[in-house]
DNA sequence: AAGACGAAAGTGGTTGA
DNA sequence: TCAACAACTTTCGTCTT
């Protein structure tokens, strides 16, 4: 039997949770860092949260990144005796939260709103929140309107994640005009030194092709055309939407699935004139005029 | 009549002085 | 900060199928 070296008492207490052995009479800790050999229960389904070993993941979509302590002000509070004390604590919590945190709270609720309108993926939402947080910390929001920077962050995040979100989409969802959005997202990018690749037309092809009910073959054709266009440098300086629209129009004709310029213009938000200019240029410079003529004569037959 | 075409004038963004 | 510039849009009259 083990004895306490201090007082000689044999009444020792094992505290498994802490991994300690403590003398009951004098309180001396005889051993610590005991290994617990009992069964380990971890959560493999979500049936019992009490067995979880981790909390919620850290996230930028909450103003304190999900790590802060909140003093509850729920109904529980009113069961307590010294209510006034807790009210005081709540008041202090509010005061302690800095201007930045308050700003973030507002901004992130706006972000949530935009995100739900645009059905953003969690990854993009997270990225937007991260960009916005950095922007606030650098003081970029001052005098610029919080919504503007939120919208800018969303646009940047969507570009980084290659999702086919246009400035128009973000404008509609956020209620900010295009001019301001453009100004602000570039401002944030410059200040945070975020480098953005020009949007890839390929991302638009999938969207347009499905909205036009084009066959997978035609979609592939359009993708191949874009590869060619890129490799010959025909894409530089031109709007990726226009390139995608032109390539789709061309591919549809070549595969005998012609869609009118009007329809392509409608789904791509590019005018017919631009589609014409692009597809003419492509067919001329890629030497496709013969193919086109062939496809056209097939249509006749 | 629908679709394609292209000229002309205007807009917003980029670039370079 | 300003002007020049290319890409793109809007509008509209004409041609083709």
mmCIF file of C-alpha atoms (C1' of nucleotides) in Angstrom:
data_model
loop_
_atom_site.group_PDB
_atom_site.id
_atom_site.type_symbol
_atom_site.label_atom_id
_atom_site.label_comp_id
_atom_site.label_asym_id
_atom_site.label_seq_id
_atom_site.Cartn_x
_atom_site.Cartn_y
_atom_site.Cartn_z
ATOM 1 C CA UNK A 1 0.000 0.000 0.000
ATOM 2 C CA UNK A 2 1.294 3.399 -0.931
ATOM 3 C CA UNK A 3 1.820 6.047 1.735
ATOM 4 C CA UNK A 4 2.002 9.780 1.572
ATOM 5 C CA UNK A 5 5.688 10.729 2.096
ATOM 6 C CA UNK A 6 4.578 13.938 3.789
ATOM 7 C CA UNK A 7 2.116 12.775 6.438
ATOM 8 C CA UNK A 8 2.224 8.999 6.208
ATOM 9 C CA UNK A 9 -1.447 8.727 5.462
ATOM 10 C CA UNK A 10 -2.580 5.844 3.245
ATOM 11 C CA UNK A 11 -5.818 7.517 2.208
ATOM 12 C CA UNK A 12 -4.861 8.456 -1.320
ATOM 13 C CA UNK A 13 -7.327 9.649 -3.899
ATOM 14 C CA UNK A 14 -7.124 8.890 -7.620
ATOM 15 C CA UNK A 15 -8.461 11.562 -9.841
ATOM 16 C CA UNK A 16 -8.724 9.984 -13.250
ATOM 17 C CA UNK A 17 -9.918 13.036 -15.079
ATOM 18 C CA UNK A 18 -6.876 15.017 -14.027
ATOM 19 C CA UNK A 19 -4.487 12.059 -14.072
ATOM 20 C CA UNK A 20 -3.344 12.702 -10.511
ATOM 21 C CA UNK A 21 -2.892 10.869 -7.204
ATOM 22 C CA UNK A 22 -3.503 13.136 -4.229
ATOM 23 C CA UNK A 23 -3.143 12.593 -0.461
ATOM 24 C CA UNK A 24 -6.542 13.121 1.098
ATOM 25 C CA UNK A 25 -5.317 14.522 4.353
ATOM 26 C CA UNK A 26 -2.576 16.919 3.361
ATOM 27 C CA UNK A 27 -3.418 17.461 -0.319
ATOM 28 C CA UNK A 28 0.065 16.637 -1.626
ATOM 29 C CA UNK A 29 0.083 15.564 -5.246
ATOM 30 C CA UNK A 30 1.990 12.269 -5.337
ATOM 31 C CA UNK A 31 1.763 11.599 -9.007
ATOM 32 C CA UNK A 32 0.528 13.457 -11.967
ATOM 33 C CA UNK A 33 0.304 12.753 -15.709
ATOM 34 C CA UNK A 34 -1.074 9.293 -14.996
ATOM 35 C CA UNK A 35 -2.091 7.496 -18.115
ATOM 36 C CA UNK A 36 -5.734 6.588 -18.211
ATOM 37 C CA UNK A 37 -6.050 3.013 -19.431
ATOM 38 C CA UNK A 38 -9.792 2.946 -19.381
ATOM 39 C CA UNK A 39 -11.832 2.775 -22.559
ATOM 40 C CA UNK A 40 -11.673 5.677 -24.901
ATOM 41 C CA UNK A 41 -14.956 6.871 -26.306
ATOM 42 C CA UNK A 42 -14.882 9.130 -29.240
ATOM 43 C CA UNK A 43 -17.724 10.260 -31.342
ATOM 44 C CA UNK A 44 -18.195 8.460 -34.630
ATOM 45 C CA UNK A 45 -21.711 9.569 -35.247
ATOM 46 C CA UNK A 46 -23.239 12.734 -33.950
ATOM 47 C CA UNK A 47 -25.443 10.980 -31.410
ATOM 48 C CA UNK A 48 -23.588 12.047 -28.286
ATOM 49 C CA UNK A 49 -21.909 15.410 -28.331
ATOM 50 C CA UNK A 50 -20.599 14.989 -24.793
ATOM 51 C CA UNK A 51 -17.974 12.565 -26.090
ATOM 52 C CA UNK A 52 -16.573 15.028 -28.552
ATOM 53 C CA UNK A 53 -12.973 15.931 -28.042
ATOM 54 C CA UNK A 54 -12.993 19.070 -30.130
ATOM 55 C CA UNK A 55 -15.143 22.121 -30.388
ATOM 56 C CA UNK A 56 -16.471 23.785 -33.460
ATOM 57 C CA UNK A 57 -13.822 24.473 -36.111
ATOM 58 C CA UNK A 58 -12.195 27.843 -36.095
ATOM 59 C CA UNK A 59 -13.831 30.016 -38.672
ATOM 60 C CA UNK A 60 -13.645 33.531 -40.046
ATOM 61 C CA UNK A 61 -17.367 33.592 -40.598
ATOM 62 C CA UNK A 62 -17.857 34.446 -36.946
ATOM 63 C CA UNK A 63 -16.583 37.759 -35.755
ATOM 64 C CA UNK A 64 -14.331 36.249 -33.042
ATOM 65 C CA UNK A 65 -13.448 33.296 -35.275
ATOM 66 C CA UNK A 66 -15.673 31.113 -33.127
ATOM 67 C CA UNK A 67 -13.315 31.360 -30.171
ATOM 68 C CA UNK A 68 -14.803 34.057 -27.988
ATOM 69 C CA UNK A 69 -16.739 33.714 -24.745
ATOM 70 C CA UNK A 70 -20.281 34.940 -24.658
ATOM 71 C CA UNK A 71 -22.104 35.703 -21.475
ATOM 72 C CA UNK A 72 -25.486 34.220 -22.054
ATOM 73 C CA UNK A 73 -28.526 36.384 -21.689
ATOM 74 C CA UNK A 74 -31.026 33.649 -22.205
ATOM 75 C CA UNK A 75 -33.902 32.766 -19.945
ATOM 76 C CA UNK A 76 -31.518 30.864 -17.642
ATOM 77 C CA UNK A 77 -30.262 34.133 -16.353
ATOM 78 C CA UNK A 78 -33.499 34.901 -14.604
ATOM 79 C CA UNK A 79 -33.237 31.814 -12.444
ATOM 80 C CA UNK A 80 -30.129 33.226 -10.804
ATOM 81 C CA UNK A 81 -30.249 35.099 -7.522
ATOM 82 C CA UNK A 82 -27.912 37.951 -8.302
ATOM 83 C CA UNK A 83 -29.367 38.948 -11.616
ATOM 84 C CA UNK A 84 -28.002 42.465 -11.473
ATOM 85 C CA UNK A 85 -24.450 41.169 -11.370
ATOM 86 C CA UNK A 86 -24.939 39.289 -14.604
ATOM 87 C CA UNK A 87 -26.551 42.218 -16.275
ATOM 88 C CA UNK A 88 -23.489 44.205 -15.384
ATOM 89 C CA UNK A 89 -21.262 41.534 -16.908
ATOM 90 C CA UNK A 90 -23.244 41.568 -20.114
ATOM 91 C CA UNK A 91 -22.903 45.315 -20.288
ATOM 92 C CA UNK A 92 -19.164 45.020 -19.897
ATOM 93 C CA UNK A 93 -18.925 42.363 -22.522
ATOM 94 C CA UNK A 94 -20.551 44.779 -24.938
ATOM 95 C CA UNK A 95 -18.204 47.558 -23.965
ATOM 96 C CA UNK A 96 -15.131 45.405 -24.202
ATOM 97 C CA UNK A 97 -15.855 44.331 -27.747
ATOM 98 C CA UNK A 98 -13.814 46.725 -29.794
ATOM 99 C CA UNK A 99 -14.855 48.765 -32.774
ATOM 100 C CA UNK A 100 -13.332 46.189 -35.073
ATOM 101 C CA UNK A 101 -15.324 43.382 -33.575
ATOM 102 C CA UNK A 102 -18.540 45.307 -33.804
ATOM 103 C CA UNK A 103 -17.781 46.132 -37.394
ATOM 104 C CA UNK A 104 -17.122 42.471 -38.100
ATOM 105 C CA UNK A 105 -20.375 41.431 -36.505
ATOM 106 C CA UNK A 106 -22.313 43.729 -38.810
ATOM 107 C CA UNK A 107 -20.284 42.883 -41.863
ATOM 108 C CA UNK A 108 -20.524 39.156 -41.394
ATOM 109 C CA UNK A 109 -24.262 39.238 -41.095
ATOM 110 C CA UNK A 110 -24.316 41.109 -44.380
ATOM 111 C CA UNK A 111 -21.997 38.490 -45.821
ATOM 112 C CA UNK A 112 -24.324 35.720 -44.661
ATOM 113 C CA UNK A 113 -27.167 37.449 -46.429
ATOM 114 C CA UNK A 114 -25.315 37.857 -49.714
ATOM 115 C CA UNK A 115 -24.006 34.350 -49.441
ATOM 116 C CA UNK A 116 -27.481 32.898 -49.121
ATOM 117 C CA UNK A 117 -28.780 34.920 -52.049
ATOM 118 C CA UNK A 118 -25.920 33.780 -54.274
ATOM 119 C CA UNK A 119 -25.837 30.269 -52.806
ATOM 120 C CA UNK A 120 -22.123 30.529 -52.186
ATOM 121 C CA UNK A 121 -20.211 27.436 -51.190
ATOM 122 C CA UNK A 122 -18.879 27.426 -47.619
ATOM 123 C CA UNK A 123 -15.350 27.646 -48.985
ATOM 124 C CA UNK A 124 -16.095 30.877 -50.821
ATOM 125 C CA UNK A 125 -17.974 32.296 -47.874
ATOM 126 C CA UNK A 126 -15.051 31.500 -45.608
ATOM 127 C CA UNK A 127 -12.613 33.078 -48.033
ATOM 128 C CA UNK A 128 -14.770 36.209 -48.277
ATOM 129 C CA UNK A 129 -14.848 36.495 -44.505
ATOM 130 C CA UNK A 130 -11.100 36.064 -44.345
ATOM 131 C CA UNK A 131 -10.487 38.790 -46.895
ATOM 132 C CA UNK A 132 -12.915 41.125 -45.166
ATOM 133 C CA UNK A 133 -11.300 40.513 -41.792
ATOM 134 C CA UNK A 134 -7.911 41.419 -43.189
ATOM 135 C CA UNK A 135 -9.413 44.519 -44.774
ATOM 136 C CA UNK A 136 -10.872 45.694 -41.465
ATOM 137 C CA UNK A 137 -7.648 45.050 -39.618
ATOM 138 C CA UNK A 138 -5.807 47.217 -42.131
ATOM 139 C CA UNK A 139 -8.390 49.952 -41.695
ATOM 140 C CA UNK A 140 -9.502 49.759 -45.302
ATOM 141 C CA UNK A 141 -13.165 50.019 -44.452
ATOM 142 C CA UNK A 142 -12.978 53.446 -42.872
ATOM 143 C CA UNK A 143 -14.983 55.958 -44.830
ATOM 144 C CA UNK A 144 -15.923 53.514 -47.491
ATOM 145 C CA UNK A 145 -19.086 51.812 -46.405
ATOM 146 C CA UNK A 146 -19.003 48.376 -44.939
ATOM 147 C CA UNK A 147 -21.343 46.819 -47.510
ATOM 148 C CA UNK A 148 -19.068 47.924 -50.322
ATOM 149 C CA UNK A 149 -16.084 46.127 -48.889
ATOM 150 C CA UNK A 150 -18.130 43.053 -48.042
ATOM 151 C CA UNK A 151 -19.331 42.867 -51.643
ATOM 152 C CA UNK A 152 -15.782 43.392 -52.862
ATOM 153 C CA UNK A 153 -14.515 40.591 -50.650
ATOM 154 C CA UNK A 154 -17.184 38.260 -51.977
ATOM 155 C CA UNK A 155 -16.242 39.049 -55.547
ATOM 156 C CA UNK A 156 -12.543 38.523 -54.913
ATOM 157 C CA UNK A 157 -13.181 35.262 -53.087
ATOM 158 C CA UNK A 158 -15.342 33.972 -55.894
ATOM 159 C CA UNK A 159 -12.664 34.820 -58.416
ATOM 160 C CA UNK A 160 -10.001 33.083 -56.348
ATOM 161 C CA UNK A 161 -12.144 29.966 -56.130
ATOM 162 C CA UNK A 162 -12.860 29.939 -59.852
ATOM 163 C CA UNK A 163 -16.599 30.027 -59.504
ATOM 164 C CA UNK A 164 -18.384 31.670 -62.360
ATOM 165 C CA UNK A 165 -19.758 34.619 -60.447
ATOM 166 C CA UNK A 166 -19.846 37.880 -62.355
ATOM 167 C CA UNK A 167 -19.729 41.384 -61.013
ATOM 168 C CA UNK A 168 -23.356 41.714 -62.026
ATOM 169 C CA UNK A 169 -24.337 38.799 -59.805
ATOM 170 C CA UNK A 170 -22.611 40.326 -56.812
ATOM 171 C CA UNK A 171 -24.108 43.744 -57.558
ATOM 172 C CA UNK A 172 -27.603 42.345 -57.693
ATOM 173 C CA UNK A 173 -27.195 40.430 -54.464
ATOM 174 C CA UNK A 174 -25.610 43.278 -52.557
ATOM 175 C CA UNK A 175 -27.482 46.210 -54.065
ATOM 176 C CA UNK A 176 -24.283 48.045 -54.912
ATOM 177 C CA UNK A 177 -23.678 49.537 -58.302
ATOM 178 C CA UNK A 178 -21.047 48.089 -60.534
ATOM 179 C CA UNK A 179 -18.891 51.162 -60.559
ATOM 180 C CA UNK A 180 -18.456 51.163 -56.789
ATOM 181 C CA UNK A 181 -17.963 47.420 -56.610
ATOM 182 C CA UNK A 182 -15.236 47.617 -59.213
ATOM 183 C CA UNK A 183 -13.533 50.463 -57.456
ATOM 184 C CA UNK A 184 -13.643 48.807 -54.064
ATOM 185 C CA UNK A 185 -12.665 45.302 -54.970
ATOM 186 C CA UNK A 186 -9.629 46.623 -56.794
ATOM 187 C CA UNK A 187 -8.811 48.827 -53.849
ATOM 188 C CA UNK A 188 -8.922 45.885 -51.448
ATOM 189 C CA UNK A 189 -6.901 43.749 -53.809
ATOM 190 C CA UNK A 190 -4.228 46.375 -54.149
ATOM 191 C CA UNK A 191 -3.954 47.032 -50.437
ATOM 192 C CA UNK A 192 -3.935 43.379 -49.450
ATOM 193 C CA UNK A 193 -1.663 42.563 -52.350
ATOM 194 C CA UNK A 194 -3.911 39.830 -53.629
ATOM 195 C CA UNK A 195 -2.999 38.748 -57.111
ATOM 196 C CA UNK A 196 -5.894 37.682 -59.244
ATOM 197 C CA UNK A 197 -5.627 35.722 -62.418
ATOM 198 C CA UNK A 198 -7.946 36.985 -65.131
ATOM 199 C CA UNK A 199 -11.104 34.909 -65.032
ATOM 200 C CA UNK A 200 -10.897 31.758 -67.106
ATOM 201 C CA UNK A 201 -13.461 31.537 -69.920
ATOM 202 C CA UNK A 202 -13.633 27.793 -69.325
ATOM 203 C CA UNK A 203 -15.551 28.380 -66.124
ATOM 204 C CA UNK A 204 -18.312 30.076 -68.060
ATOM 205 C CA UNK A 205 -18.562 27.387 -70.713
ATOM 206 C CA UNK A 206 -20.145 24.818 -68.400
ATOM 207 C CA UNK A 207 -22.741 27.301 -67.244
ATOM 208 C CA UNK A 208 -23.680 28.573 -70.675
ATOM 209 C CA UNK A 209 -23.693 25.135 -72.281
ATOM 210 C CA UNK A 210 -26.103 23.747 -69.736
ATOM 211 C CA UNK A 211 -28.390 26.759 -69.963
ATOM 212 C CA UNK A 212 -28.494 26.345 -73.728
ATOM 213 C CA UNK A 213 -29.134 22.603 -73.496
ATOM 214 C CA UNK A 214 -26.080 21.804 -75.558
ATOM 215 C CA UNK A 215 -24.735 18.279 -75.792
ATOM 216 C CA UNK A 216 -21.572 17.328 -73.873
ATOM 217 C CA UNK A 217 -19.871 16.935 -77.231
ATOM 218 C CA UNK A 218 -20.477 20.538 -78.108
ATOM 219 C CA UNK A 219 -19.320 21.599 -74.695
ATOM 220 C CA UNK A 220 -16.084 19.704 -75.186
ATOM 221 C CA UNK A 221 -15.736 21.279 -78.612
ATOM 222 C CA UNK A 222 -16.083 24.729 -77.077
ATOM 223 C CA UNK A 223 -13.468 23.896 -74.452
ATOM 224 C CA UNK A 224 -11.077 22.756 -77.152
ATOM 225 C CA UNK A 225 -11.674 25.958 -79.074
ATOM 226 C CA UNK A 226 -10.865 27.983 -75.994
ATOM 227 C CA UNK A 227 -7.644 26.043 -75.503
ATOM 228 C CA UNK A 228 -6.688 26.941 -79.055
ATOM 229 C CA UNK A 229 -7.692 30.549 -78.562
ATOM 230 C CA UNK A 230 -5.556 30.756 -75.462
ATOM 231 C CA UNK A 231 -2.557 29.151 -77.062
ATOM 232 C CA UNK A 232 -2.678 31.633 -79.940
ATOM 233 C CA UNK A 233 -3.031 34.552 -77.573
ATOM 234 C CA UNK A 234 -6.367 35.620 -79.006
ATOM 235 C CA UNK A 235 -7.790 35.899 -75.531
ATOM 236 C CA UNK A 236 -5.603 38.674 -74.190
ATOM 237 C CA UNK A 237 -7.440 41.815 -73.290
ATOM 238 C CA UNK A 238 -10.844 40.401 -74.097
ATOM 239 C CA UNK A 239 -13.592 39.715 -71.673
ATOM 240 C CA UNK A 240 -13.676 36.030 -70.683
ATOM 241 C CA UNK A 241 -17.450 36.067 -70.939
ATOM 242 C CA UNK A 242 -17.237 37.234 -74.538
ATOM 243 C CA UNK A 243 -14.693 34.547 -75.356
ATOM 244 C CA UNK A 244 -16.797 31.815 -73.798
ATOM 245 C CA UNK A 245 -19.914 33.048 -75.572
ATOM 246 C CA UNK A 246 -18.160 33.252 -78.932
ATOM 247 C CA UNK A 247 -16.625 29.805 -78.557
ATOM 248 C CA UNK A 248 -19.952 28.274 -77.571
ATOM 249 C CA UNK A 249 -21.726 29.845 -80.507
ATOM 250 C CA UNK A 250 -19.066 28.563 -82.848
ATOM 251 C CA UNK A 251 -18.989 25.078 -81.338
ATOM 252 C CA UNK A 252 -22.758 24.786 -81.548
ATOM 253 C CA UNK A 253 -22.768 25.582 -85.259
ATOM 254 C CA UNK A 254 -19.921 23.185 -85.982
ATOM 255 C CA UNK A 255 -21.721 20.359 -84.206
ATOM 256 C CA UNK A 256 -25.023 21.050 -85.934
ATOM 257 C CA UNK A 257 -26.679 22.314 -82.762
ATOM 258 C CA UNK A 258 -26.942 25.919 -83.743
ATOM 259 C CA UNK A 259 -28.301 28.385 -81.221
ATOM 260 C CA UNK A 260 -29.218 31.917 -82.217
ATOM 261 C CA UNK A 261 -26.898 34.741 -81.273
ATOM 262 C CA UNK A 262 -29.780 36.185 -79.372
ATOM 263 C CA UNK A 263 -30.064 33.166 -77.086
ATOM 264 C CA UNK A 264 -26.330 32.934 -76.494
ATOM 265 C CA UNK A 265 -26.316 36.642 -75.748
ATOM 266 C CA UNK A 266 -29.104 36.190 -73.254
ATOM 267 C CA UNK A 267 -27.452 33.493 -71.142
ATOM 268 C CA UNK A 268 -24.011 35.053 -71.298
ATOM 269 C CA UNK A 269 -24.991 38.670 -70.679
ATOM 270 C CA UNK A 270 -22.905 39.715 -73.649
ATOM 271 C CA UNK A 271 -24.426 41.531 -76.606
ATOM 272 C CA UNK A 272 -24.989 39.881 -79.957
ATOM 273 C CA UNK A 273 -22.597 42.339 -81.510
ATOM 274 C CA UNK A 274 -19.774 41.201 -79.282
ATOM 275 C CA UNK A 275 -20.549 37.541 -79.899
ATOM 276 C CA UNK A 276 -20.415 38.268 -83.614
ATOM 277 C CA UNK A 277 -17.115 40.084 -83.321
ATOM 278 C CA UNK A 278 -15.574 37.290 -81.274
ATOM 279 C CA UNK A 279 -16.756 34.326 -83.278
ATOM 280 C CA UNK A 280 -15.857 36.003 -86.563
ATOM 281 C CA UNK A 281 -12.411 36.677 -85.268
ATOM 282 C CA UNK A 282 -12.011 33.121 -84.002
ATOM 283 C CA UNK A 283 -13.167 31.470 -87.181
ATOM 284 C CA UNK A 284 -10.956 33.723 -89.269
ATOM 285 C CA UNK A 285 -7.798 33.431 -87.236
ATOM 286 C CA UNK A 286 -8.125 29.767 -86.397
ATOM 287 C CA UNK A 287 -8.875 28.929 -90.023
ATOM 288 C CA UNK A 288 -12.288 27.497 -89.312
ATOM 289 C CA UNK A 289 -14.197 29.148 -92.126
ATOM 290 C CA UNK A 290 -14.113 25.955 -94.186
ATOM 291 C CA UNK A 291 -15.422 23.900 -91.288
ATOM 292 C CA UNK A 292 -18.164 26.412 -90.785
ATOM 293 C CA UNK A 293 -19.182 26.294 -94.427
ATOM 294 C CA UNK A 294 -19.284 22.515 -94.250
ATOM 295 C CA UNK A 295 -21.401 22.574 -91.117
ATOM 296 C CA UNK A 296 -23.733 25.089 -92.697
ATOM 297 C CA UNK A 297 -24.231 22.979 -95.809
ATOM 298 C CA UNK A 298 -24.955 19.969 -93.615
ATOM 299 C CA UNK A 299 -27.653 21.961 -91.892
ATOM 300 C CA UNK A 300 -29.244 22.570 -95.256
ATOM 301 C CA UNK A 301 -29.359 18.899 -96.094
ATOM 302 C "C1'" DA B 1 -40.682 37.453 -89.996
ATOM 303 C "C1'" DA B 2 -36.661 35.988 -87.671
ATOM 304 C "C1'" DG B 3 -31.983 36.052 -87.547
ATOM 305 C "C1'" DA B 4 -27.591 37.818 -88.886
ATOM 306 C "C1'" DC B 5 -24.851 41.676 -90.033
ATOM 307 C "C1'" DG B 6 -22.179 45.898 -89.387
ATOM 308 C "C1'" DA B 7 -21.784 51.091 -88.822
ATOM 309 C "C1'" DA B 8 -21.769 54.755 -85.531
ATOM 310 C "C1'" DA B 9 -21.758 56.787 -81.165
ATOM 311 C "C1'" DG B 10 -21.208 56.217 -76.273
ATOM 312 C "C1'" DT B 11 -19.318 53.923 -71.796
ATOM 313 C "C1'" DG B 12 -15.962 52.186 -68.479
ATOM 314 C "C1'" DG B 13 -11.343 50.386 -67.717
ATOM 315 C "C1'" DT B 14 -6.365 50.297 -68.655
ATOM 316 C "C1'" DT B 15 -2.066 52.320 -69.672
ATOM 317 C "C1'" DG B 16 1.539 55.422 -70.152
ATOM 318 C "C1'" DA B 17 3.192 60.144 -69.926
ATOM 319 C "C1'" DT C 1 -4.139 63.370 -63.172
ATOM 320 C "C1'" DC C 2 -5.038 63.404 -67.898
ATOM 321 C "C1'" DA C 3 -5.377 61.734 -72.622
ATOM 322 C "C1'" DA C 4 -5.256 57.929 -75.777
ATOM 323 C "C1'" DC C 5 -6.821 53.466 -76.648
ATOM 324 C "C1'" DA C 6 -9.083 48.856 -77.136
ATOM 325 C "C1'" DA C 7 -13.040 46.233 -75.777
ATOM 326 C "C1'" DC C 8 -17.681 46.340 -75.187
ATOM 327 C "C1'" DT C 9 -22.556 48.164 -75.404
ATOM 328 C "C1'" DT C 10 -26.597 50.372 -77.456
ATOM 329 C "C1'" DT C 11 -29.119 51.505 -81.251
ATOM 330 C "C1'" DC C 12 -30.578 51.086 -85.710
ATOM 331 C "C1'" DG C 13 -30.942 50.293 -90.682
ATOM 332 C "C1'" DT C 14 -30.012 46.623 -94.051
ATOM 333 C "C1'" DC C 15 -29.412 42.068 -95.874
ATOM 334 C "C1'" DT C 16 -30.373 36.941 -95.913
ATOM 335 C "C1'" DT C 17 -32.910 32.860 -95.261
#
